[in-house]
Short mmCIF file of N, CA and C in Angstrom, two decimals:
data_model
loop_
_atom_site.label_atom_id
_atom_site.label_comp_id
_atom_site.label_asym_id
_atom_site.label_seq_id
_atom_site.Cartn_x
_atom_site.Cartn_y
_atom_site.Cartn_z
N MET A 24 -86.78 77.54 0.08
CA MET A 24 -85.82 76.78 -0.73
C MET A 24 -84.40 77.25 -0.27
N GLY A 25 -83.50 76.35 -0.05
CA GLY A 25 -82.11 76.66 0.35
C GLY A 25 -81.28 77.23 -0.75
N GLN A 26 -80.24 77.87 -0.44
CA GLN A 26 -79.37 78.53 -1.33
C GLN A 26 -78.38 77.53 -1.83
N LEU A 27 -78.18 77.35 -3.06
CA LEU A 27 -77.21 76.43 -3.70
C LEU A 27 -76.14 77.14 -4.41
N PHE A 28 -74.89 76.82 -4.12
CA PHE A 28 -73.80 77.40 -4.79
C PHE A 28 -72.63 76.42 -4.85
N VAL A 29 -71.74 76.60 -5.74
CA VAL A 29 -70.57 75.71 -5.91
C VAL A 29 -69.41 76.24 -5.04
N ALA A 30 -68.79 75.37 -4.26
CA ALA A 30 -67.71 75.79 -3.46
C ALA A 30 -66.47 75.88 -4.28
N ASN A 31 -66.09 77.07 -4.58
CA ASN A 31 -64.82 77.23 -5.43
C ASN A 31 -64.07 78.48 -5.11
N LYS A 32 -64.19 78.95 -3.92
CA LYS A 32 -63.52 80.14 -3.49
C LYS A 32 -62.07 79.73 -2.92
N HIS A 33 -61.02 80.38 -3.35
CA HIS A 33 -59.70 80.07 -2.93
C HIS A 33 -59.07 81.21 -2.06
N ILE A 34 -58.56 80.80 -0.94
CA ILE A 34 -58.08 81.80 0.03
C ILE A 34 -56.57 81.49 0.21
N LEU A 35 -55.76 82.57 0.29
CA LEU A 35 -54.37 82.47 0.59
C LEU A 35 -54.13 83.19 1.84
N VAL A 36 -53.62 82.52 2.91
CA VAL A 36 -53.28 83.12 4.15
C VAL A 36 -51.80 83.53 4.06
N VAL A 37 -51.55 84.82 4.26
CA VAL A 37 -50.20 85.33 4.20
C VAL A 37 -49.84 86.06 5.52
N GLU A 38 -48.56 86.24 5.80
CA GLU A 38 -48.08 86.83 7.07
C GLU A 38 -48.46 88.26 7.17
N SER A 39 -48.39 89.02 6.10
CA SER A 39 -48.60 90.45 6.13
C SER A 39 -49.17 91.05 4.85
N HIS A 40 -49.57 92.25 4.89
CA HIS A 40 -50.02 92.94 3.69
C HIS A 40 -48.96 93.04 2.66
N ASN A 41 -47.71 93.15 3.00
CA ASN A 41 -46.61 93.27 2.07
C ASN A 41 -46.50 91.90 1.32
N ASP A 42 -46.76 90.70 2.03
CA ASP A 42 -46.71 89.50 1.33
C ASP A 42 -47.85 89.38 0.28
N LYS A 43 -49.03 89.90 0.58
CA LYS A 43 -50.15 89.94 -0.23
C LYS A 43 -49.74 90.69 -1.52
N LEU A 44 -49.19 91.91 -1.33
CA LEU A 44 -48.78 92.71 -2.52
C LEU A 44 -47.76 91.97 -3.35
N PHE A 45 -46.81 91.29 -2.71
CA PHE A 45 -45.78 90.58 -3.49
C PHE A 45 -46.39 89.50 -4.32
N ILE A 46 -47.34 88.74 -3.74
CA ILE A 46 -47.91 87.65 -4.52
C ILE A 46 -48.74 88.20 -5.64
N GLU A 47 -49.46 89.26 -5.43
CA GLU A 47 -50.28 89.85 -6.53
C GLU A 47 -49.39 90.26 -7.62
N GLN A 48 -48.27 90.93 -7.37
CA GLN A 48 -47.29 91.33 -8.40
C GLN A 48 -46.63 90.20 -9.05
N LEU A 49 -46.30 89.14 -8.30
CA LEU A 49 -45.71 87.88 -8.92
C LEU A 49 -46.68 87.28 -9.89
N ILE A 50 -47.98 87.25 -9.53
CA ILE A 50 -48.94 86.70 -10.51
C ILE A 50 -49.04 87.50 -11.76
N VAL A 51 -49.04 88.77 -11.61
CA VAL A 51 -49.06 89.68 -12.78
C VAL A 51 -47.86 89.45 -13.64
N HIS A 52 -46.68 89.34 -13.04
CA HIS A 52 -45.44 89.15 -13.76
C HIS A 52 -45.51 87.74 -14.47
N LEU A 53 -45.93 86.74 -13.85
CA LEU A 53 -45.95 85.45 -14.42
C LEU A 53 -46.94 85.38 -15.68
N LYS A 54 -48.05 86.14 -15.55
CA LYS A 54 -48.96 86.23 -16.68
C LYS A 54 -48.33 87.03 -17.87
N ASN A 55 -47.56 88.06 -17.52
CA ASN A 55 -46.97 88.86 -18.58
C ASN A 55 -45.88 88.09 -19.36
N ILE A 56 -45.26 87.06 -18.78
CA ILE A 56 -44.25 86.34 -19.48
C ILE A 56 -44.74 85.07 -20.05
N ASN A 57 -46.12 84.89 -20.08
CA ASN A 57 -46.77 83.67 -20.61
C ASN A 57 -46.28 82.44 -19.98
N LEU A 58 -45.97 82.43 -18.75
CA LEU A 58 -45.58 81.20 -18.03
C LEU A 58 -46.83 80.63 -17.44
N GLU A 59 -47.09 79.38 -17.77
CA GLU A 59 -48.29 78.69 -17.28
C GLU A 59 -48.02 78.13 -15.88
N VAL A 60 -48.89 78.60 -14.93
CA VAL A 60 -48.71 78.15 -13.58
C VAL A 60 -50.07 77.43 -13.20
N SER A 61 -49.97 76.22 -12.69
CA SER A 61 -51.13 75.40 -12.38
C SER A 61 -51.99 76.08 -11.28
N PRO A 62 -53.29 75.95 -11.37
CA PRO A 62 -54.15 76.49 -10.28
C PRO A 62 -53.82 75.88 -9.01
N PRO A 63 -54.03 76.44 -7.85
CA PRO A 63 -54.86 77.60 -7.61
C PRO A 63 -54.07 78.90 -7.55
N ILE A 64 -52.77 78.94 -7.67
CA ILE A 64 -51.93 80.09 -7.50
C ILE A 64 -52.47 81.30 -8.35
N CYS A 65 -52.93 81.04 -9.50
CA CYS A 65 -53.45 82.15 -10.38
C CYS A 65 -54.87 82.49 -10.16
N ASN A 66 -55.48 81.70 -9.28
CA ASN A 66 -56.90 81.93 -9.04
C ASN A 66 -57.23 82.23 -7.63
N ILE A 67 -56.52 83.12 -7.00
CA ILE A 67 -56.69 83.44 -5.59
C ILE A 67 -57.87 84.48 -5.55
N ASP A 68 -58.88 84.15 -4.78
CA ASP A 68 -60.07 85.01 -4.68
C ASP A 68 -59.92 86.06 -3.53
N GLU A 69 -59.28 85.63 -2.51
CA GLU A 69 -59.14 86.49 -1.29
C GLU A 69 -57.82 86.20 -0.55
N TYR A 70 -57.32 87.22 0.09
CA TYR A 70 -56.16 87.02 1.00
C TYR A 70 -56.63 87.26 2.41
N GLU A 71 -55.98 86.54 3.35
CA GLU A 71 -56.18 86.72 4.75
C GLU A 71 -54.79 87.14 5.31
N CYS A 72 -54.66 88.25 5.81
CA CYS A 72 -53.34 88.77 6.32
C CYS A 72 -53.34 88.60 7.83
N LEU A 73 -52.25 88.05 8.36
CA LEU A 73 -52.16 87.79 9.79
C LEU A 73 -51.58 88.90 10.60
N SER A 74 -50.90 89.91 9.93
CA SER A 74 -50.22 90.90 10.66
C SER A 74 -49.15 90.39 11.61
N GLY A 75 -48.36 89.49 11.06
CA GLY A 75 -47.30 88.83 11.87
C GLY A 75 -47.63 87.34 12.15
N LEU A 76 -46.68 86.52 12.04
CA LEU A 76 -46.89 85.08 12.21
C LEU A 76 -46.70 84.60 13.62
N SER A 77 -47.69 83.91 14.09
CA SER A 77 -47.58 83.17 15.39
C SER A 77 -48.46 81.97 15.27
N GLU A 78 -48.18 80.96 16.09
CA GLU A 78 -49.04 79.72 16.00
C GLU A 78 -50.47 80.08 16.38
N LYS A 79 -50.68 80.93 17.36
CA LYS A 79 -52.03 81.35 17.75
C LYS A 79 -52.73 82.07 16.67
N LYS A 80 -52.14 83.07 16.04
CA LYS A 80 -52.77 83.84 14.99
C LYS A 80 -53.15 82.92 13.81
N LEU A 81 -52.22 82.02 13.45
CA LEU A 81 -52.44 81.17 12.32
C LEU A 81 -53.57 80.15 12.56
N SER A 82 -53.51 79.50 13.81
CA SER A 82 -54.51 78.49 14.14
C SER A 82 -55.89 79.21 14.28
N ASP A 83 -55.99 80.43 14.86
CA ASP A 83 -57.21 81.08 14.95
C ASP A 83 -57.77 81.38 13.53
N LYS A 84 -56.94 81.88 12.71
CA LYS A 84 -57.40 82.27 11.31
C LYS A 84 -57.92 80.97 10.60
N LEU A 85 -57.13 79.93 10.71
CA LEU A 85 -57.48 78.60 10.07
C LEU A 85 -58.77 78.12 10.66
N ASN A 86 -58.95 78.21 11.86
CA ASN A 86 -60.22 77.76 12.53
C ASN A 86 -61.43 78.55 11.94
N ASP A 87 -61.25 79.93 11.88
CA ASP A 87 -62.31 80.79 11.34
C ASP A 87 -62.63 80.31 9.94
N LEU A 88 -61.57 80.09 9.09
CA LEU A 88 -61.79 79.70 7.69
C LEU A 88 -62.48 78.32 7.60
N ARG A 89 -62.05 77.39 8.49
CA ARG A 89 -62.67 76.03 8.45
C ARG A 89 -64.15 76.17 8.78
N ILE A 90 -64.52 76.98 9.75
CA ILE A 90 -65.91 77.11 10.11
C ILE A 90 -66.70 77.79 9.01
N ALA A 91 -66.05 78.74 8.33
CA ALA A 91 -66.73 79.57 7.26
C ALA A 91 -66.76 78.81 5.96
N SER A 92 -66.00 77.78 5.83
CA SER A 92 -65.74 77.16 4.46
C SER A 92 -67.01 76.66 3.83
N ASP A 93 -67.93 76.08 4.45
CA ASP A 93 -69.22 75.65 3.88
C ASP A 93 -70.13 76.82 3.56
N LYS A 94 -70.19 77.76 4.50
CA LYS A 94 -71.09 78.89 4.34
C LYS A 94 -70.64 79.79 3.20
N GLU A 95 -69.35 80.02 3.10
CA GLU A 95 -68.75 80.96 2.14
C GLU A 95 -68.34 80.31 0.81
N GLY A 96 -68.42 78.99 0.69
CA GLY A 96 -67.96 78.38 -0.50
C GLY A 96 -66.49 78.24 -0.69
N ILE A 97 -65.72 78.16 0.35
CA ILE A 97 -64.27 78.08 0.30
C ILE A 97 -63.91 76.63 0.04
N SER A 98 -63.15 76.39 -1.07
CA SER A 98 -62.84 75.03 -1.50
C SER A 98 -61.32 74.77 -1.23
N LYS A 99 -60.45 75.83 -1.29
CA LYS A 99 -59.04 75.69 -1.10
C LYS A 99 -58.52 76.80 -0.23
N ILE A 100 -57.63 76.42 0.65
CA ILE A 100 -56.94 77.39 1.54
C ILE A 100 -55.43 77.09 1.42
N GLY A 101 -54.72 78.15 1.03
CA GLY A 101 -53.29 78.02 0.95
C GLY A 101 -52.63 78.85 2.11
N ILE A 102 -51.43 78.50 2.44
CA ILE A 102 -50.71 79.20 3.51
C ILE A 102 -49.34 79.52 2.97
N MET A 103 -48.97 80.81 3.10
CA MET A 103 -47.63 81.29 2.70
C MET A 103 -46.92 81.93 3.86
N VAL A 104 -45.81 81.32 4.26
CA VAL A 104 -45.03 81.93 5.30
C VAL A 104 -43.57 82.11 4.88
N ASP A 105 -42.91 83.06 5.46
CA ASP A 105 -41.46 83.31 5.18
C ASP A 105 -40.61 82.31 6.03
N ALA A 106 -39.48 81.95 5.49
CA ALA A 106 -38.55 81.09 6.23
C ALA A 106 -37.93 81.92 7.38
N ASP A 107 -37.68 83.20 7.14
CA ASP A 107 -37.02 84.09 8.08
C ASP A 107 -35.80 83.45 8.71
N SER A 108 -35.36 83.93 9.83
CA SER A 108 -34.18 83.34 10.46
C SER A 108 -34.49 82.05 11.19
N ASN A 109 -35.78 81.70 11.32
CA ASN A 109 -36.20 80.46 11.95
C ASN A 109 -35.86 79.26 11.14
N GLY A 110 -35.94 79.39 9.84
CA GLY A 110 -35.67 78.30 8.93
C GLY A 110 -36.94 77.61 8.46
N ILE A 111 -36.86 76.90 7.41
CA ILE A 111 -38.03 76.24 6.82
C ILE A 111 -38.63 75.20 7.73
N ASP A 112 -37.78 74.34 8.34
CA ASP A 112 -38.28 73.28 9.19
C ASP A 112 -39.13 73.80 10.38
N THR A 113 -38.63 74.89 10.98
CA THR A 113 -39.33 75.51 12.08
C THR A 113 -40.70 76.07 11.65
N GLN A 114 -40.69 76.79 10.54
CA GLN A 114 -41.96 77.32 10.06
C GLN A 114 -42.92 76.24 9.54
N LEU A 115 -42.43 75.20 9.01
CA LEU A 115 -43.28 74.08 8.62
C LEU A 115 -43.96 73.45 9.81
N ALA A 116 -43.12 73.27 10.84
CA ALA A 116 -43.63 72.64 12.17
C ALA A 116 -44.75 73.59 12.71
N LEU A 117 -44.55 74.92 12.67
CA LEU A 117 -45.53 75.84 13.17
C LEU A 117 -46.84 75.71 12.36
N VAL A 118 -46.72 75.60 11.03
CA VAL A 118 -47.91 75.50 10.14
C VAL A 118 -48.66 74.20 10.45
N ASN A 119 -47.91 73.11 10.54
CA ASN A 119 -48.49 71.82 10.85
C ASN A 119 -49.18 71.79 12.18
N SER A 120 -48.61 72.41 13.22
CA SER A 120 -49.20 72.49 14.52
C SER A 120 -50.46 73.34 14.48
N SER A 121 -50.40 74.42 13.77
CA SER A 121 -51.60 75.29 13.59
C SER A 121 -52.74 74.60 12.91
N LEU A 122 -52.39 73.82 11.88
CA LEU A 122 -53.42 73.12 11.15
C LEU A 122 -54.12 72.05 12.11
N LYS A 123 -53.33 71.41 12.97
CA LYS A 123 -53.92 70.41 13.87
C LYS A 123 -54.89 71.12 14.90
N LYS A 124 -54.34 72.28 15.43
CA LYS A 124 -55.13 72.99 16.43
C LYS A 124 -56.46 73.53 15.83
N ALA A 125 -56.44 73.83 14.53
CA ALA A 125 -57.60 74.40 13.85
C ALA A 125 -58.60 73.29 13.44
N GLY A 126 -58.19 72.00 13.64
CA GLY A 126 -59.12 70.95 13.27
C GLY A 126 -58.98 70.40 11.91
N PHE A 127 -57.88 70.65 11.21
CA PHE A 127 -57.71 70.04 9.86
C PHE A 127 -57.00 68.75 9.98
#
């Protein structure tokens, strides 16, 4: 008999371990001030750290997550990148290109 489970795992892809720590503390802070934030930001099950942002690293990570999504029950994948000196438009273009390369 096959294994049956509900796909409800939420993954947040971040640039670095520092970004992961920042988001975790932000969520704690938001909960402490009784500010209601809509899911999935308060329901992150796992973080995937890239150790630096590049189109190749992000598209490879997204491809791995796309392949694993059915097997591991991943239902939502978020991506958080810094604007840095490149600017928001450049980073958004990088994310969109990475999503296309990963098959989304």
